[in-house]
Amino acid sequence: SAVIAVPASSHGGHRQATLEAARRAGLEVADGDLLDEPTATALAFSAAGAVQPGQTVLVVDWGGGTLDASVLRCDGRGWHELAIEGNPVLGGDDVDEALVLHALEKAGLKTELMRDEGNAWRLRHGARRVKELLSHAGQADFACAELAEEDGPPRSIALRVTRADLERLLAPLLEQTEDVLERSLSHRAVDRDRVGQVLLAGGSSRIPAFRALVSRLLPRAVLRDDVHPLRSVALGAAVHARLRPPLTRLSPFQYLVRGDDGRDQPLVPAGSQVPSPEHERHMFAARTRYPGQTVLRVTLVERLPYNEGPFRPGDLDRLCDDGRTVRLYARGLPPTPGDTRVDVEVWLDGQRRLQAACHVDGLPGPVPLTERDEGLDSACVRDGLLLECEALAEANPDESAGLMARLATTLPVARGGLASGDEQAVARSAVLLHDLHDQLGACRRQQRELLRARDVARYDLMRWVFFYEEQVLPDFWDVLPPAPRTVAVDAIRTIRVLEQTGGSFRLARQRYGQLEEALEKSSVGLAVRALRWSETPGVPKRLSLELRDTATRMRLARRRSDTRAYERESRACRRKVEEAEQSWQMFCETGPFLDVRPDLLLGAPAGAVVGN
C-alpha cells in the first residue's frame, strides 16, 4: 500500500480525484485516506529530533502551487491538529509569473509572447533560476534568448534583477501569505505564545523576504529547515507508513446549506474535528416539496473560510470564491406526502468526506444521502440529471403530451442501461435527457415571460427583427445577393420607424414577412434558416450549437466558392433543421407543468444535535 500526501487545503473533489488516480494505478491507499502535507512535514522533523513531546509548532509549506499553514501539537504518541489554513492557488509559480512580467516590461516586449508554449517555458525557466539565485545573492541576471514573435525576428531578454526588485514584486504575494499565517495563529485553539518553532517546507520557503515575514509574526519562535524543504513531505509520509502514529485531525472547510433563494446558511464550521464526534453532528429541518416525492436532494457548499477585518476566532463572514457544490441524493423512498417534515443530519467521516442522512416523518429509520456528482461512470447520474428528470415526471403524472411524453419513454431506457451496464444506451439516454431538461427549462422561462409581456405578439416580432439586424445581416452580408439584402434593410428600417412612432402593427407584420421570405429564399437561405432555428425557444442547447456551427461552415464555404463543401454541409444542415422542427413541435404541444426540483424545502439549520 502507499501513503499519499496532499495539500491540507485540498477540497473533497481534489481528494476524491487523487484517490481515484491511485485506484486506477493499482495502489492501495494506506488507511483509505490521504495525509496532509503539513502533518507529514511535522512527522519528518519529529523523526529528525527537531520536535519534542509537548511542543506546539507552526508548519508552513509553501511550494510551487499551494500554501499551507498548520498549527500542531505533539503529545509524545501522536499529533493533534489545532488549526489548518491555506491558499490553494498561491505558490512559487506566482513568483515566477511576476518575474516574467517584470522582465517583459523592462525589455519592452508584449505579454502576448507568453501565448507561445516555447516562449512561456523559456521565460518561466529563466525566472525560476533568477528567483533561486536571489535567495543567496543580492543580484542575478535574467537572460532569455530566441523568443519567437509572429511578425518579426526572434527577440531576447538580458537584464539584471536585484533582491530589492524581487521583494517589490513579492509584496502583494507576501501580503496574502501573511493573511494565511495570521488566520492560523488566531484560531481559537491556538495559544500564539506557545508556538516555539516554525517548520519550513517547500521550495518557496527559502525566499529571504518570506522568512523575514515569519520572523516578524513570531519573533520568539525558531525557524527550522533541518530537513530538506523539497523532501520533508516525502520523508514524513515514509515515517507515517512505518509508524502509523495517531493523528487528531481537523477539517479546514466550512459547509453551508443552500436554500431556495440561493443563499448559503452556515452549517458545519471550519475547524471541526474529523471524524465528527456523535455529539457534534449537525442537523437542519426541511420539508418535502411535492406530493408523492421519492427523490430527495440537499445542496451543500464546501468553502475555505476567510476572516475579515481584525482576526476574530470563529469569524466566518468573508468567504473565498472557490467553493465546491456538493449534492447529496436519497432515492427510492416510498411516495411521501407534500410538506412532510424531514430532519437532515450532516457529519464528516474519518476520510474528511461529507456524510448525511435524513429522518423522514413516518419512516422508522434514517435514510442515507449519498453524493452523486463525482466518481461515477454514468454522465446522467453524475450530473444528477436522471434524478432531476425523475422528479419532474413523478410530480406531473397527469401530463402526457409533448416533452413530458418523451421524458416518460426516455427514463426507463436510462434506468435499464444503468442496471445492465449498457454504456451505449446510457450515453444515448444522457443526450436525450440533457435535451429534454433544456427544453423543459425553456418552457418554464417562456411561461414566465408570457405572463410579464403585455403585448406578446409585438414583443416576439421585435425580438426576431433584432436577431436579423444584429446577427444575420452582419454575418451573411458579403455572401447575400444584392436583391434580398436590399429588401431586408428596407424592411428593418420600416419596422423600426413603425415601432418608434406607434404605427400600424399589421403593416409591421407584413414587412417582417417580406424580410423573412427574402432571406430564406436567397442562395444562403438554408444557412439563415439554420441560424434562426438555433435561436428558437424550445430547441435544445446541444442542437442550437450544432445548427450555429453548421450555418457558419456553410457561410465560409460560400465565401470561398467551395461548392462541394457547401453541398456537404447543406445535407447535414437539412437533417439538423428537421430535428429542430420536431423538437419545437414537441415543445409547443407541452402543457403547463410544475416547476419541480428534487430539493427539499429548507428551514433554518438547527445546529449541533446529540446523537440521533
Coordinates of C-alpha atoms in Angstrom, one line a residue:
S1 CA 0.0 0.0 0.0
A2 CA 1.0 3.6 -0.3
V3 CA 0.9 6.8 1.8
I4 CA -0.2 9.7 -0.4
A5 CA 0.2 13.3 0.9
V6 CA -1.8 16.2 -0.5
P7 CA -2.1 19.9 0.4
A8 CA -4.2 20.5 3.6
S9 CA -6.4 22.9 1.7
S10 CA -7.4 20.3 -1.0
H11 CA -11.2 20.1 -1.0
G12 CA -13.3 16.9 -1.3
G13 CA -13.2 16.9 -5.1
H14 CA -9.4 17.1 -5.2
R15 CA -9.1 14.3 -2.7
Q16 CA -11.6 12.1 -4.5
A17 CA -9.7 12.6 -7.8
T18 CA -6.4 11.7 -6.1
L19 CA -7.9 8.5 -4.6
E20 CA -9.4 7.6 -7.9
A21 CA -6.0 8.1 -9.6
A22 CA -4.4 5.8 -7.0
R23 CA -7.1 3.2 -7.6
R24 CA -6.5 3.3 -11.4
A25 CA -2.8 3.0 -10.8
G26 CA -3.3 -0.2 -8.7
L27 CA -2.2 1.4 -5.4
E28 CA -3.9 0.6 -2.2
V29 CA -4.1 3.8 -0.1
A30 CA -3.0 3.3 3.5
D31 CA -5.9 3.6 5.9
G32 CA -8.1 4.5 2.9
D33 CA -7.2 8.2 3.4
L34 CA -4.7 10.9 2.4
L35 CA -2.2 12.5 4.6
D36 CA -2.0 16.3 4.9
E37 CA 1.4 17.7 3.7
P38 CA 2.0 19.9 6.8
T39 CA 1.4 16.9 9.1
A40 CA 3.8 14.9 7.0
T41 CA 6.4 17.6 7.4
A42 CA 5.9 17.6 11.2
L43 CA 6.5 13.8 11.2
A44 CA 9.7 14.2 9.3
F45 CA 11.0 16.9 11.7
S46 CA 10.0 14.8 14.7
A47 CA 11.9 11.8 13.4
A48 CA 15.0 14.0 12.9
G49 CA 14.7 15.0 16.6
A50 CA 13.7 18.6 15.9
V51 CA 10.4 18.4 17.8
Q52 CA 10.0 17.3 21.4
P53 CA 6.8 15.9 23.1
G54 CA 4.6 18.7 24.4
Q55 CA 5.8 21.3 21.8
T56 CA 3.4 23.4 19.6
V57 CA 4.8 24.1 16.2
L58 CA 3.6 26.1 13.1
V59 CA 4.3 24.2 9.9
V60 CA 4.4 26.4 6.8
D61 CA 4.6 24.5 3.5
W62 CA 4.9 27.0 0.6
G63 CA 5.6 25.1 -2.6
G64 CA 5.1 25.7 -6.3
G65 CA 1.4 25.9 -6.4
T66 CA -0.1 26.0 -2.9
L67 CA 0.5 27.5 0.6
D68 CA -0.5 25.6 3.8
A69 CA -0.1 26.8 7.3
S70 CA -1.0 24.3 10.1
V71 CA -0.5 24.5 13.9
L72 CA 0.1 21.1 15.5
R73 CA 0.9 19.8 19.0
C74 CA 2.9 16.7 19.7
D75 CA 1.9 14.7 22.8
G76 CA 4.7 12.1 22.6
R77 CA 2.5 9.4 21.0
G78 CA 0.8 11.3 18.2
W79 CA -0.1 14.7 16.7
H80 CA -3.1 17.0 17.2
E81 CA -4.1 19.5 14.5
L82 CA -5.0 22.7 16.2
A83 CA -5.6 24.9 13.1
I84 CA -5.4 24.5 9.4
E85 CA -5.3 27.4 6.9
G86 CA -4.1 27.7 3.4
N87 CA -4.4 29.2 -0.1
P88 CA -4.8 26.5 -2.8
V89 CA -3.7 28.9 -5.6
L90 CA -0.8 30.7 -4.1
G91 CA 2.8 29.4 -4.7
G92 CA 6.2 29.8 -6.3
D93 CA 4.6 29.7 -9.7
D94 CA 3.1 33.1 -8.9
V95 CA 6.5 34.4 -8.0
D96 CA 7.9 33.2 -11.4
E97 CA 4.9 34.8 -13.2
A98 CA 5.6 38.2 -11.5
L99 CA 9.3 38.0 -12.5
V100 CA 8.4 37.1 -16.1
L101 CA 6.0 40.1 -16.4
H102 CA 8.7 42.4 -14.9
A103 CA 11.3 41.2 -17.4
L104 CA 8.9 41.6 -20.4
E105 CA 8.1 45.1 -19.2
K106 CA 11.7 46.1 -18.8
A107 CA 12.6 44.7 -22.2
G108 CA 9.7 46.5 -23.9
L109 CA 8.1 43.2 -25.1
K110 CA 4.4 42.3 -25.2
T111 CA 2.8 39.8 -22.9
E112 CA 1.4 38.1 -26.0
L113 CA 4.8 36.3 -26.3
M114 CA 3.6 34.0 -23.5
R115 CA 1.0 32.5 -25.8
D116 CA 3.7 30.5 -27.5
E117 CA 4.5 27.4 -25.3
G118 CA 8.2 27.6 -26.2
N119 CA 8.4 31.2 -25.1
A120 CA 6.5 30.5 -21.9
W121 CA 8.8 27.6 -21.0
R122 CA 12.0 29.7 -21.6
L123 CA 10.7 32.7 -19.6
R124 CA 9.5 30.7 -16.6
H125 CA 12.6 28.6 -16.6
G126 CA 14.7 31.8 -16.5
A127 CA 12.5 33.4 -13.8
R128 CA 12.8 30.3 -11.6
R129 CA 16.6 30.4 -11.9
V130 CA 16.7 34.1 -11.0
K131 CA 14.4 33.5 -8.0
E132 CA 16.6 30.7 -6.7
L133 CA 19.8 32.7 -7.1
L134 CA 18.4 35.7 -5.3
S135 CA 17.8 33.6 -2.2
H136 CA 21.6 33.5 -1.8
A137 CA 22.8 36.6 -3.7
G138 CA 22.0 40.3 -3.9
Q139 CA 21.5 40.3 -7.7
A140 CA 21.1 37.9 -10.7
D141 CA 21.0 38.1 -14.5
F142 CA 17.7 37.3 -16.2
A143 CA 18.8 36.0 -19.7
C144 CA 16.4 34.5 -22.2
A145 CA 17.1 34.2 -26.0
E146 CA 15.2 33.0 -29.1
L147 CA 11.8 34.3 -28.1
A148 CA 9.6 33.9 -31.2
E149 CA 7.4 36.7 -32.4
E150 CA 4.6 36.2 -35.0
D151 CA 5.6 39.2 -37.2
G152 CA 9.3 39.7 -36.5
P153 CA 12.7 38.2 -35.9
P154 CA 13.4 36.3 -32.6
R155 CA 13.8 38.6 -29.5
S156 CA 15.9 38.2 -26.4
I157 CA 15.9 39.5 -22.8
A158 CA 19.1 40.4 -20.8
L159 CA 18.7 42.4 -17.6
R160 CA 19.9 42.4 -14.1
V161 CA 17.4 41.8 -11.2
T162 CA 18.2 42.7 -7.6
R163 CA 16.8 41.2 -4.5
A164 CA 15.1 44.6 -3.9
D165 CA 13.3 44.2 -7.2
L166 CA 12.2 40.7 -6.3
E167 CA 10.9 41.9 -2.9
R168 CA 8.9 44.7 -4.5
L169 CA 7.3 42.2 -6.9
L170 CA 6.7 39.8 -4.0
A171 CA 4.9 42.4 -1.8
P172 CA 1.3 41.5 -2.9
L173 CA 2.0 37.8 -2.6
L174 CA 3.6 38.2 0.8
E175 CA 0.5 40.1 1.9
Q176 CA -1.7 37.2 1.0
T177 CA 0.8 34.9 2.8
E178 CA 0.6 37.0 5.9
D179 CA -3.2 36.7 5.9
V180 CA -2.9 32.9 5.9
L181 CA -0.4 32.8 8.7
E182 CA -2.4 35.2 10.8
R183 CA -5.5 33.2 10.5
S184 CA -3.7 30.0 11.5
L185 CA -2.3 31.8 14.6
S186 CA -5.6 33.4 15.5
H187 CA -7.5 30.2 15.7
R188 CA -9.4 29.7 19.0
A189 CA -7.5 26.5 19.9
V190 CA -4.0 28.2 19.3
D191 CA -2.0 30.0 22.0
R192 CA 0.3 32.1 19.9
D193 CA 2.8 32.5 22.7
R194 CA 3.3 28.7 22.9
V195 CA 4.3 28.3 19.3
G196 CA 8.1 27.8 19.8
Q197 CA 9.1 26.6 16.4
V198 CA 8.3 27.2 12.7
L199 CA 8.9 24.2 10.5
L200 CA 9.6 25.2 6.9
A201 CA 8.8 23.1 3.8
G202 CA 8.5 23.7 0.1
G203 CA 10.9 25.5 -2.2
S204 CA 9.4 28.9 -1.8
S205 CA 10.1 28.8 1.9
R206 CA 13.8 29.6 1.1
I207 CA 12.9 33.1 -0.1
P208 CA 14.6 35.6 2.5
A209 CA 11.6 38.0 2.4
F210 CA 9.3 35.2 3.3
R211 CA 11.5 34.1 6.2
A212 CA 11.7 37.7 7.4
L213 CA 7.9 37.9 7.4
V214 CA 7.6 34.7 9.5
S215 CA 10.2 36.0 12.0
R216 CA 8.3 39.3 12.3
L217 CA 5.0 37.4 13.1
L218 CA 6.6 35.1 15.6
P219 CA 9.8 36.9 16.9
R220 CA 10.4 34.3 19.7
A221 CA 10.0 31.2 17.5
V222 CA 12.9 29.4 16.0
L223 CA 12.7 28.8 12.2
R224 CA 13.7 25.3 11.4
D225 CA 14.8 23.9 8.0
D226 CA 16.8 20.9 9.3
V227 CA 15.0 18.6 6.9
H228 CA 15.4 19.4 3.2
P229 CA 12.4 21.6 2.3
L230 CA 11.8 19.7 -1.0
R231 CA 12.0 16.2 0.7
S232 CA 10.3 16.8 4.0
V233 CA 6.8 15.8 2.9
A234 CA 8.0 12.5 1.3
L235 CA 10.1 11.7 4.4
G236 CA 7.2 12.4 6.6
A237 CA 5.0 10.1 4.5
A238 CA 7.6 7.4 4.9
V239 CA 7.6 7.9 8.7
H240 CA 3.8 7.6 8.7
A241 CA 3.9 4.5 6.6
R242 CA 6.3 2.8 9.1
L243 CA 4.9 4.0 12.5
R244 CA 1.3 4.9 11.9
P245 CA 1.2 7.5 14.7
P246 CA -2.3 8.5 15.9
L247 CA -3.5 11.8 14.4
T248 CA -6.3 14.0 15.7
R249 CA -7.4 15.9 12.5
L250 CA -9.5 18.9 11.6
S251 CA -11.3 20.0 8.5
P252 CA -10.3 23.4 7.1
F253 CA -13.6 23.8 5.3
Q254 CA -16.8 25.3 6.2
Y255 CA -20.0 23.6 5.0
L256 CA -23.1 25.7 4.2
V257 CA -26.6 24.6 3.2
R258 CA -28.1 26.3 0.1
G259 CA -31.7 27.4 0.3
D260 CA -34.3 28.0 -2.4
D261 CA -33.3 31.7 -2.5
G262 CA -29.7 30.8 -3.4
R263 CA -28.4 32.0 -0.1
D264 CA -26.0 29.8 1.9
Q265 CA -26.5 29.3 5.6
P266 CA -23.6 28.1 7.8
L267 CA -24.0 24.5 8.9
V268 CA -20.6 22.8 9.7
P269 CA -18.0 25.3 10.9
A270 CA -14.4 25.2 9.8
G271 CA -12.0 23.6 12.2
S272 CA -14.5 20.8 13.0
Q273 CA -12.9 17.5 14.3
V274 CA -12.5 14.6 11.8
P275 CA -14.4 12.3 12.2
S276 CA -17.3 14.2 13.7
P277 CA -18.0 13.0 17.3
E278 CA -21.5 11.8 17.9
H279 CA -22.3 15.0 19.9
E280 CA -21.1 17.3 17.1
R281 CA -23.3 16.1 14.3
H282 CA -25.2 19.0 12.7
M283 CA -28.9 18.9 11.8
F284 CA -31.3 21.2 9.9
A285 CA -35.1 21.0 9.3
A286 CA -36.6 20.7 5.9
R287 CA -39.9 19.6 4.2
T288 CA -40.8 17.7 1.1
R289 CA -41.6 19.8 -1.9
Y290 CA -44.5 18.0 -3.7
P291 CA -46.9 15.1 -3.2
G292 CA -45.5 11.6 -3.9
Q293 CA -41.9 12.7 -3.7
T294 CA -39.5 9.7 -3.8
V295 CA -36.2 11.6 -4.6
L296 CA -34.6 14.0 -2.1
R297 CA -31.7 16.3 -2.8
V298 CA -29.7 18.5 -0.5
T299 CA -27.3 21.1 -1.9
L300 CA -24.3 22.0 0.3
V301 CA -21.3 24.2 -0.4
E302 CA -17.7 23.5 0.7
R303 CA -15.6 26.6 1.3
L304 CA -12.4 27.8 2.9
P305 CA -13.4 30.5 5.4
Y306 CA -11.6 33.8 5.4
N307 CA -11.7 36.2 8.4
E308 CA -12.5 39.8 7.6
G309 CA -11.0 42.8 9.3
P310 CA -9.5 42.1 12.8
F311 CA -8.8 38.4 13.2
R312 CA -11.5 37.0 15.4
P313 CA -11.8 33.3 16.3
G314 CA -14.8 31.8 14.5
D315 CA -15.4 34.7 12.2
L316 CA -16.9 33.2 9.0
D317 CA -18.1 36.4 7.3
R318 CA -15.7 36.5 4.4
L319 CA -15.6 33.5 2.1
C320 CA -13.3 32.7 -0.8
D321 CA -15.0 32.3 -4.2
D322 CA -13.7 28.8 -5.0
G323 CA -16.5 26.9 -3.2
R324 CA -17.4 23.4 -4.3
T325 CA -21.0 22.5 -4.6
V326 CA -21.9 19.1 -3.2
R327 CA -25.2 17.5 -4.0
L328 CA -26.4 14.6 -1.9
Y329 CA -29.3 12.4 -3.0
A330 CA -31.6 9.9 -1.5
R331 CA -33.8 7.9 -3.9
G332 CA -36.2 5.0 -3.7
L333 CA -38.2 6.4 -0.8
P334 CA -41.9 5.4 -0.6
P335 CA -44.1 8.2 -2.0
T336 CA -44.1 10.9 0.6
P337 CA -46.9 13.5 1.0
G338 CA -46.1 17.1 0.3
D339 CA -44.9 19.3 3.2
T340 CA -43.7 16.3 5.2
R341 CA -41.1 17.1 7.8
V342 CA -37.5 15.9 7.1
D343 CA -34.6 16.4 9.5
V344 CA -31.2 16.2 7.7
E345 CA -28.2 15.1 9.8
V346 CA -24.7 16.0 8.5
W347 CA -21.3 14.9 9.6
L348 CA -17.7 14.3 8.4
D349 CA -16.3 10.7 8.3
G350 CA -12.7 9.6 9.0
Q351 CA -11.7 10.4 5.4
R352 CA -13.0 14.0 5.8
R353 CA -15.9 13.2 3.4
L354 CA -19.3 14.7 3.9
Q355 CA -21.9 12.2 5.1
A356 CA -25.6 12.8 5.6
A357 CA -28.9 11.0 6.5
C358 CA -32.4 12.2 6.5
H359 CA -35.1 11.3 9.1
V360 CA -38.5 11.4 7.4
D361 CA -41.6 11.6 9.4
G362 CA -43.4 8.3 9.2
L363 CA -40.4 6.2 8.3
P364 CA -38.9 4.0 11.0
G365 CA -35.1 4.7 10.4
P366 CA -32.7 7.2 8.8
V367 CA -32.3 7.3 5.0
P368 CA -28.7 7.8 3.8
L369 CA -28.0 10.6 1.4
T370 CA -25.1 9.9 -1.0
E371 CA -23.1 12.1 -3.3
R372 CA -23.9 11.5 -6.9
D373 CA -21.8 14.3 -8.5
E374 CA -18.4 12.6 -8.8
G375 CA -16.7 9.3 -9.3
L376 CA -19.5 7.5 -11.1
D377 CA -19.3 6.2 -14.7
S378 CA -22.7 7.4 -16.0
A379 CA -22.9 11.1 -17.1
C380 CA -26.6 11.3 -16.5
V381 CA -26.2 10.0 -12.9
R382 CA -23.1 12.0 -12.3
D383 CA -24.8 15.2 -13.0
G384 CA -27.9 14.3 -11.1
L385 CA -29.8 14.7 -14.3
L386 CA -31.6 11.4 -14.2
L387 CA -32.9 12.2 -10.7
E388 CA -33.9 15.7 -11.8
C389 CA -36.0 14.3 -14.6
E390 CA -37.5 11.6 -12.4
A391 CA -38.7 14.3 -10.0
L392 CA -40.3 16.2 -12.9
A393 CA -42.0 13.0 -14.1
E394 CA -43.3 11.9 -10.7
A395 CA -44.6 15.4 -9.9
N396 CA -46.5 15.7 -13.1
P397 CA -48.3 12.3 -13.5
D398 CA -51.2 13.8 -15.5
E399 CA -49.0 15.5 -18.1
S400 CA -48.7 13.1 -21.1
A401 CA -48.1 15.4 -24.1
G402 CA -45.1 16.8 -25.9
L403 CA -41.9 16.8 -24.0
M404 CA -43.4 15.1 -21.0
A405 CA -44.4 12.1 -23.2
R406 CA -40.8 11.9 -24.5
L407 CA -39.5 12.1 -20.9
A408 CA -41.7 9.2 -19.9
T409 CA -40.3 7.0 -22.6
T410 CA -36.6 8.0 -22.1
L411 CA -36.4 7.4 -18.3
P412 CA -37.0 3.6 -18.4
V413 CA -34.3 3.3 -21.1
A414 CA -31.8 5.3 -19.0
R415 CA -32.6 3.2 -15.9
G416 CA -32.3 0.0 -17.9
G417 CA -29.0 1.0 -19.3
L418 CA -27.6 1.7 -15.8
A419 CA -28.9 -1.6 -14.5
S420 CA -27.4 -3.6 -17.3
G421 CA -24.2 -1.6 -17.7
D422 CA -25.0 -0.8 -21.3
E423 CA -22.8 2.2 -21.8
Q424 CA -24.2 3.0 -25.3
A425 CA -27.7 3.1 -24.0
V426 CA -26.7 5.2 -21.1
A427 CA -24.8 7.7 -23.4
R428 CA -27.8 8.0 -25.7
S429 CA -30.2 8.5 -22.8
A430 CA -27.9 11.1 -21.3
V431 CA -28.0 13.2 -24.5
L432 CA -31.8 12.9 -24.7
L433 CA -32.2 13.8 -21.0
H434 CA -30.0 16.8 -21.4
D435 CA -32.0 18.0 -24.4
L436 CA -35.4 17.4 -22.6
H437 CA -34.1 19.2 -19.5
D438 CA -33.1 22.2 -21.5
Q439 CA -36.4 22.3 -23.3
L440 CA -38.5 22.0 -20.2
G441 CA -36.5 24.8 -18.6
A442 CA -37.2 26.9 -21.7
C443 CA -40.9 26.1 -21.2
R444 CA -40.8 27.4 -17.7
R445 CA -39.0 30.6 -18.8
Q446 CA -41.4 31.2 -21.7
Q447 CA -44.4 30.8 -19.3
R448 CA -42.9 33.4 -17.0
E449 CA -42.1 35.8 -20.0
L450 CA -45.6 35.5 -21.4
L451 CA -47.0 36.4 -18.0
R452 CA -44.8 39.5 -17.9
A453 CA -45.3 40.6 -21.5
R454 CA -48.5 42.7 -22.1
D455 CA -48.2 42.5 -25.9
V456 CA -46.8 39.1 -26.7
A457 CA -47.0 39.4 -30.5
R458 CA -45.2 42.8 -30.6
Y459 CA -42.5 41.5 -28.2
D460 CA -42.0 38.4 -30.3
L461 CA -41.8 40.4 -33.6
M462 CA -39.2 42.9 -32.3
R463 CA -37.1 40.1 -30.9
W464 CA -36.8 38.5 -34.3
V465 CA -36.2 41.8 -36.0
F466 CA -33.3 42.4 -33.6
F467 CA -32.0 38.9 -34.5
Y468 CA -31.9 39.5 -38.2
E469 CA -30.4 43.0 -37.8
E470 CA -27.7 42.1 -35.3
Q471 CA -26.7 38.5 -36.2
V472 CA -27.9 37.5 -39.7
L473 CA -27.1 40.6 -41.8
P474 CA -23.6 41.3 -40.3
D475 CA -22.6 37.6 -40.7
F476 CA -24.0 37.0 -44.2
W477 CA -23.6 40.5 -45.7
D478 CA -20.8 39.6 -48.1
V479 CA -22.5 36.3 -49.3
L480 CA -26.0 37.6 -49.7
P481 CA -27.2 38.6 -53.2
P482 CA -27.9 42.4 -53.6
A483 CA -31.7 42.0 -54.0
P484 CA -32.6 40.2 -50.8
R485 CA -30.0 42.3 -48.9
T486 CA -31.8 45.5 -50.1
V487 CA -35.3 44.1 -49.2
A488 CA -34.1 43.1 -45.7
V489 CA -32.5 46.5 -44.9
D490 CA -35.6 48.4 -46.1
A491 CA -37.9 46.1 -44.1
I492 CA -35.9 46.5 -40.9
R493 CA -35.9 50.4 -41.3
T494 CA -39.6 50.5 -41.9
I495 CA -40.4 48.2 -38.9
R496 CA -38.1 50.3 -36.6
V497 CA -39.9 53.5 -37.7
L498 CA -43.3 51.9 -37.1
E499 CA -42.3 50.7 -33.6
Q500 CA -40.9 54.1 -32.6
T501 CA -43.9 56.1 -33.9
G502 CA -46.6 53.7 -32.8
G503 CA -47.6 52.9 -36.4
S504 CA -49.6 50.0 -37.7
F505 CA -48.7 46.7 -36.3
R506 CA -50.3 44.9 -39.2
L507 CA -48.0 46.8 -41.6
A508 CA -45.0 45.8 -39.4
R509 CA -46.0 42.2 -39.6
Q510 CA -46.4 42.4 -43.4
R511 CA -42.9 44.0 -43.8
Y512 CA -41.4 41.3 -41.5
G513 CA -42.9 38.6 -43.7
Q514 CA -41.1 40.2 -46.7
L515 CA -37.8 40.3 -44.7
E516 CA -38.1 36.6 -43.7
E517 CA -39.1 35.5 -47.2
A518 CA -36.3 37.5 -48.9
L519 CA -33.5 36.0 -46.7
E520 CA -34.7 32.4 -46.6
K521 CA -35.3 32.2 -50.3
S522 CA -31.9 33.5 -51.1
S523 CA -28.9 31.4 -52.2
V524 CA -27.8 31.1 -48.5
G525 CA -31.4 30.7 -47.2
L526 CA -30.8 27.2 -45.7
A527 CA -27.9 28.6 -43.6
V528 CA -30.1 31.6 -42.5
R529 CA -32.9 29.2 -41.6
A530 CA -30.5 27.0 -39.5
L531 CA -29.3 30.1 -37.7
R532 CA -32.9 31.1 -37.0
W533 CA -33.7 27.7 -35.6
S534 CA -30.6 27.9 -33.3
E535 CA -32.3 31.0 -31.7
T536 CA -35.8 29.4 -31.5
P537 CA -37.1 28.8 -27.9
G538 CA -37.6 25.1 -27.3
V539 CA -34.6 23.9 -29.4
P540 CA -32.1 22.1 -27.1
K541 CA -28.8 23.8 -26.4
R542 CA -26.8 21.0 -28.0
L543 CA -28.8 21.2 -31.2
S544 CA -28.7 25.0 -31.2
L545 CA -24.9 24.9 -31.1
E546 CA -24.7 22.3 -33.9
L547 CA -27.1 24.4 -36.1
R548 CA -25.0 27.5 -35.5
D549 CA -21.7 25.7 -36.3
T550 CA -23.2 24.2 -39.5
A551 CA -24.5 27.6 -40.6
T552 CA -21.1 29.1 -40.0
R553 CA -19.4 26.4 -42.1
M554 CA -21.9 26.9 -44.9
R555 CA -21.2 30.7 -44.9
L556 CA -17.5 30.1 -45.1
A557 CA -17.8 27.6 -47.9
R558 CA -19.9 30.0 -49.9
R559 CA -17.4 32.8 -49.3
R560 CA -14.6 30.5 -50.6
S561 CA -16.8 29.4 -53.5
D562 CA -16.3 25.8 -52.4
T563 CA -19.3 24.2 -53.9
R564 CA -18.5 20.7 -52.8
A565 CA -18.1 21.7 -49.1
Y566 CA -21.3 23.8 -49.3
E567 CA -23.3 20.8 -50.6
R568 CA -21.9 18.5 -47.9
E569 CA -22.7 21.0 -45.1
S570 CA -26.2 21.6 -46.7
R571 CA -27.1 17.9 -46.4
A572 CA -26.1 17.9 -42.7
C573 CA -27.9 21.2 -42.2
R574 CA -31.2 19.8 -43.5
R575 CA -31.1 16.9 -41.1
K576 CA -30.5 19.2 -38.2
V577 CA -33.2 21.6 -39.3
E578 CA -35.7 18.7 -39.4
E579 CA -34.6 17.6 -35.9
A580 CA -35.1 21.2 -34.7
E581 CA -38.6 21.3 -36.2
Q582 CA -39.6 18.1 -34.4
S583 CA -38.2 19.4 -31.1
W584 CA -40.1 22.6 -31.5
Q585 CA -43.3 20.8 -32.3
M586 CA -43.0 18.7 -29.0
F587 CA -42.2 22.0 -27.2
C588 CA -45.4 23.6 -28.5
E589 CA -47.5 20.5 -27.5
T590 CA -46.2 20.6 -23.9
G591 CA -48.8 21.9 -21.5
P592 CA -48.1 23.8 -18.3
F593 CA -46.4 21.7 -15.6
L594 CA -45.0 22.1 -12.1
D595 CA -41.5 23.8 -11.7
V596 CA -40.2 20.9 -9.6
R597 CA -36.8 20.0 -8.4
P598 CA -36.0 17.1 -6.0
D599 CA -34.6 19.5 -3.4
L600 CA -36.1 19.7 0.0
L601 CA -37.7 23.0 1.1
L602 CA -35.2 24.1 3.8
G603 CA -35.8 25.6 7.1
A604 CA -33.1 27.3 9.3
P605 CA -30.2 25.0 10.4
A606 CA -30.8 23.8 13.9
G607 CA -27.1 23.5 14.9
A608 CA -25.5 20.6 16.6
V609 CA -27.6 17.7 17.9
V610 CA -26.5 15.0 20.3
G611 CA -26.6 11.5 18.7
N612 CA -29.7 10.9 16.6

